[in-house]
Every structure is written in structure tokens, then in C-alpha cells.
Amino acid sequence: QVQLVESGGGLVQAGGSLRLSCTTSGSIISIEGMGWHRQAPGKQREFVAGITSGGSTVYANSVKGRFTISRGNAKNTIYLQMDGLKPEDTAVHYCNAVRVVAVEDDYLQVWGQGTLVTVSS
């Protein structure tokens, strides 16, 4: 079974930085794209950043210029470097993978369990 695990969340002061990691497990053959979403208390989950298998990236306007999504050397691992953090960035951050082809099945979308980022003012 395909699983995604996020790490790197925590408490940071406004203006600080954090680096989130997302690793995958399972018999994965290919993944079309991976990305980060977040959900603040009382709000809907929103897109943050994404990266395709070809390396193309896209960002939400709210994080453009502050966050950087990248691939790791390990297969199917991604990072989210978050600089210039603001209190409004406080949220549970989720990693996801889309159009996953695995040995046992194909998955349209797989989500991790999330990691909490808290930015104090």
C-alpha cells in the first residue's frame, strides 16, 4: 500500500523558516505529481505548491516568493522550504501524490497524515 509521511513541522516565530519533508513508501512505479496543501483551523484545505514528475513547479499566490518546493535525491521524496513565515501560514500541512501507479493498484490521489506548522507573532 502506498503511504506518504510528512515531517518537519513545528513552532517558529514570524519571519523564521521551516523545511517540510514528504517521503513515500510502497511498491510505487510512477507518480505524475506531488504537492503540498494546508488547512488552517476553521478553514478549508487549500493548495500551497506542486511539482510534476518533469520538475515543473506551481505555487499559490499567498506563498509565491517565500516557499520553494523541490525533489529530493531519494525517489519520490519532496520538500517544502518555507521562508519568511507569517502567522497566517499556521496550518496543518499535507503532502499529496496524484496519479500514482503502484504494483498492487493505481491511485488517483494519496494523502499524508499532515504536519502542524505554527507561526507565532
PDB file of C-alpha atoms in Angstrom:
ATOM      1  CA  GLN A   1       0.000   0.000   0.000  1.00  0.00           C
ATOM      2  CA  VAL A   2       1.260   3.463  -0.882  1.00  0.00           C
ATOM      3  CA  GLN A   3       1.823   5.799   2.069  1.00  0.00           C
ATOM      4  CA  LEU A   4       3.065   9.361   2.426  1.00  0.00           C
ATOM      5  CA  VAL A   5       4.707  10.636   5.609  1.00  0.00           C
ATOM      6  CA  GLU A   6       5.337  14.305   6.353  1.00  0.00           C
ATOM      7  CA  SER A   7       7.833  15.673   8.847  1.00  0.00           C
ATOM      8  CA  GLY A   8       9.471  18.954   9.784  1.00  0.00           C
ATOM      9  CA  GLY A   9       6.583  20.912  11.216  1.00  0.00           C
ATOM     10  CA  GLY A  10       6.884  22.845  14.445  1.00  0.00           C
ATOM     11  CA  LEU A  11       6.660  26.201  16.163  1.00  0.00           C
ATOM     12  CA  VAL A  12       8.538  29.154  14.702  1.00  0.00           C
ATOM     13  CA  GLN A  13       8.454  32.916  15.117  1.00  0.00           C
ATOM     14  CA  ALA A  14       7.224  35.183  12.360  1.00  0.00           C
ATOM     15  CA  GLY A  15       9.959  35.726   9.799  1.00  0.00           C
ATOM     16  CA  GLY A  16      11.512  32.368  10.519  1.00  0.00           C
ATOM     17  CA  SER A  17      11.956  29.292   8.350  1.00  0.00           C
ATOM     18  CA  LEU A  18      10.979  25.639   8.330  1.00  0.00           C
ATOM     19  CA  ARG A  19      11.624  22.796   5.914  1.00  0.00           C
ATOM     20  CA  LEU A  20       8.959  20.147   5.462  1.00  0.00           C
ATOM     21  CA  SER A  21       9.745  16.719   4.080  1.00  0.00           C
ATOM     22  CA  CYS A  22       7.481  14.139   2.464  1.00  0.00           C
ATOM     23  CA  THR A  23       8.625  10.578   1.950  1.00  0.00           C
ATOM     24  CA  THR A  24       6.773   7.747   0.282  1.00  0.00           C
ATOM     25  CA  SER A  25       6.608   4.028   0.834  1.00  0.00           C
ATOM     26  CA  GLY A  26       5.099   1.144  -1.078  1.00  0.00           C
ATOM     27  CA  SER A  27       5.691  -0.516  -4.419  1.00  0.00           C
ATOM     28  CA  ILE A  28       5.452   2.663  -6.454  1.00  0.00           C
ATOM     29  CA  ILE A  29       6.105   2.529 -10.181  1.00  0.00           C
ATOM     30  CA  SER A  30       5.414   6.163 -11.023  1.00  0.00           C
ATOM     31  CA  ILE A  31       3.854   9.360  -9.687  1.00  0.00           C
ATOM     32  CA  GLU A  32       2.631  12.113 -12.001  1.00  0.00           C
ATOM     33  CA  GLY A  33       2.919  14.905  -9.473  1.00  0.00           C
ATOM     34  CA  MET A  34       3.323  15.703  -5.803  1.00  0.00           C
ATOM     35  CA  GLY A  35       2.493  18.703  -3.758  1.00  0.00           C
ATOM     36  CA  TRP A  36       1.600  20.426  -0.524  1.00  0.00           C
ATOM     37  CA  HIS A  37      -1.744  21.617   0.764  1.00  0.00           C
ATOM     38  CA  ARG A  38      -2.638  23.142   4.113  1.00  0.00           C
ATOM     39  CA  GLN A  39      -5.672  23.531   6.337  1.00  0.00           C
ATOM     40  CA  ALA A  40      -5.924  26.241   8.954  1.00  0.00           C
ATOM     41  CA  PRO A  41      -8.356  25.916  11.876  1.00  0.00           C
ATOM     42  CA  GLY A  42     -11.898  26.550  10.707  1.00  0.00           C
ATOM     43  CA  LYS A  43     -10.895  26.860   7.059  1.00  0.00           C
ATOM     44  CA  GLN A  44     -10.960  24.634   4.015  1.00  0.00           C
ATOM     45  CA  ARG A  45      -7.879  22.833   2.802  1.00  0.00           C
ATOM     46  CA  GLU A  46      -6.011  24.915   0.224  1.00  0.00           C
ATOM     47  CA  PHE A  47      -3.308  24.316  -2.330  1.00  0.00           C
ATOM     48  CA  VAL A  48       0.196  25.548  -1.464  1.00  0.00           C
ATOM     49  CA  ALA A  49       2.656  24.220  -4.040  1.00  0.00           C
ATOM     50  CA  GLY A  50       3.082  21.407  -6.530  1.00  0.00           C
ATOM     51  CA  ILE A  51       5.777  19.768  -8.617  1.00  0.00           C
ATOM     52  CA  THR A  52       5.360  17.471 -11.611  1.00  0.00           C
ATOM     53  CA  SER A  53       7.402  14.424 -12.481  1.00  0.00           C
ATOM     54  CA  GLY A  54       9.135  16.616 -15.038  1.00  0.00           C
ATOM     55  CA  GLY A  55      10.126  19.164 -12.428  1.00  0.00           C
ATOM     56  CA  SER A  56       7.670  21.949 -13.245  1.00  0.00           C
ATOM     57  CA  THR A  57       6.512  23.848 -10.170  1.00  0.00           C
ATOM     58  CA  VAL A  58       3.476  25.927  -9.295  1.00  0.00           C
ATOM     59  CA  TYR A  59       2.685  27.976  -6.199  1.00  0.00           C
ATOM     60  CA  ALA A  60      -0.284  29.605  -4.566  1.00  0.00           C
ATOM     61  CA  ASN A  61      -0.068  33.398  -4.772  1.00  0.00           C
ATOM     62  CA  SER A  62      -0.006  33.610  -0.985  1.00  0.00           C
ATOM     63  CA  VAL A  63       3.328  31.769  -0.767  1.00  0.00           C
ATOM     64  CA  LYS A  64       4.996  32.723  -4.039  1.00  0.00           C
ATOM     65  CA  GLY A  65       8.469  34.112  -3.410  1.00  0.00           C
ATOM     66  CA  ARG A  66       8.586  32.724   0.138  1.00  0.00           C
ATOM     67  CA  PHE A  67       8.165  28.960  -0.277  1.00  0.00           C
ATOM     68  CA  THR A  68      10.135  26.608  -2.523  1.00  0.00           C
ATOM     69  CA  ILE A  69       9.081  23.083  -3.450  1.00  0.00           C
ATOM     70  CA  SER A  70      11.770  20.665  -4.590  1.00  0.00           C
ATOM     71  CA  ARG A  71      12.536  16.997  -5.153  1.00  0.00           C
ATOM     72  CA  GLY A  72      14.955  15.045  -3.034  1.00  0.00           C
ATOM     73  CA  ASN A  73      17.655  12.685  -4.213  1.00  0.00           C
ATOM     74  CA  ALA A  74      15.634   9.791  -2.834  1.00  0.00           C
ATOM     75  CA  LYS A  75      12.957   8.681  -5.231  1.00  0.00           C
ATOM     76  CA  ASN A  76       9.512  10.171  -4.686  1.00  0.00           C
ATOM     77  CA  THR A  77      10.626  12.496  -1.897  1.00  0.00           C
ATOM     78  CA  ILE A  78       9.757  16.176  -1.882  1.00  0.00           C
ATOM     79  CA  TYR A  79      10.499  19.147   0.339  1.00  0.00           C
ATOM     80  CA  LEU A  80       8.877  22.468   1.074  1.00  0.00           C
ATOM     81  CA  GLN A  81      11.286  25.175   2.155  1.00  0.00           C
ATOM     82  CA  MET A  82       9.274  27.864   3.912  1.00  0.00           C
ATOM     83  CA  ASP A  83      10.962  31.216   4.493  1.00  0.00           C
ATOM     84  CA  GLY A  84       9.536  34.461   5.734  1.00  0.00           C
ATOM     85  CA  LEU A  85       6.817  32.657   7.634  1.00  0.00           C
ATOM     86  CA  LYS A  86       3.771  34.622   8.731  1.00  0.00           C
ATOM     87  CA  PRO A  87       1.173  33.883  11.417  1.00  0.00           C
ATOM     88  CA  GLU A  88      -1.350  33.257   8.640  1.00  0.00           C
ATOM     89  CA  ASP A  89       0.783  30.321   7.472  1.00  0.00           C
ATOM     90  CA  THR A  90      -0.255  28.465  10.638  1.00  0.00           C
ATOM     91  CA  ALA A  91      -1.951  25.263   9.489  1.00  0.00           C
ATOM     92  CA  VAL A  92      -1.663  21.527   9.200  1.00  0.00           C
ATOM     93  CA  HIS A  93       0.375  20.948   6.054  1.00  0.00           C
ATOM     94  CA  TYR A  94      -0.400  17.860   3.993  1.00  0.00           C
ATOM     95  CA  CYS A  95       1.638  16.165   1.305  1.00  0.00           C
ATOM     96  CA  ASN A  96      -0.173  14.532  -1.579  1.00  0.00           C
ATOM     97  CA  ALA A  97       0.658  12.491  -4.652  1.00  0.00           C
ATOM     98  CA  VAL A  98      -1.527  12.354  -7.757  1.00  0.00           C
ATOM     99  CA  ARG A  99      -1.942   9.621 -10.360  1.00  0.00           C
ATOM    100  CA  VAL A 100       0.123   7.044  -8.533  1.00  0.00           C
ATOM    101  CA  VAL A 101       0.863   3.782 -10.318  1.00  0.00           C
ATOM    102  CA  ALA A 102       1.810   1.021  -7.906  1.00  0.00           C
ATOM    103  CA  VAL A 103       2.367  -2.701  -8.287  1.00  0.00           C
ATOM    104  CA  GLU A 104      -0.866  -3.589  -6.497  1.00  0.00           C
ATOM    105  CA  ASP A 105      -3.121  -0.829  -7.826  1.00  0.00           C
ATOM    106  CA  ASP A 106      -3.421   2.653  -9.282  1.00  0.00           C
ATOM    107  CA  TYR A 107      -4.369   5.612  -7.098  1.00  0.00           C
ATOM    108  CA  LEU A 108      -5.856   8.888  -8.263  1.00  0.00           C
ATOM    109  CA  GLN A 109      -4.623  10.691  -5.161  1.00  0.00           C
ATOM    110  CA  VAL A 110      -2.865   9.733  -1.925  1.00  0.00           C
ATOM    111  CA  TRP A 111      -2.575  11.958   1.156  1.00  0.00           C
ATOM    112  CA  GLY A 112      -0.245  12.001   4.118  1.00  0.00           C
ATOM    113  CA  GLN A 113      -1.409  12.492   7.701  1.00  0.00           C
ATOM    114  CA  GLY A 114      -0.194  16.079   7.911  1.00  0.00           C
ATOM    115  CA  THR A 115       2.313  18.021   9.982  1.00  0.00           C
ATOM    116  CA  LEU A 116       1.453  21.094  12.030  1.00  0.00           C
ATOM    117  CA  VAL A 117       3.177  24.394  11.353  1.00  0.00           C
ATOM    118  CA  THR A 118       2.589  27.115  13.940  1.00  0.00           C
ATOM    119  CA  VAL A 119       3.911  30.631  13.389  1.00  0.00           C
ATOM    120  CA  SER A 120       3.839  32.972  16.363  1.00  0.00           C
ATOM    121  CA  SER A 121       3.670  36.748  16.002  1.00  0.00           C
TER     122      SER A 121
END
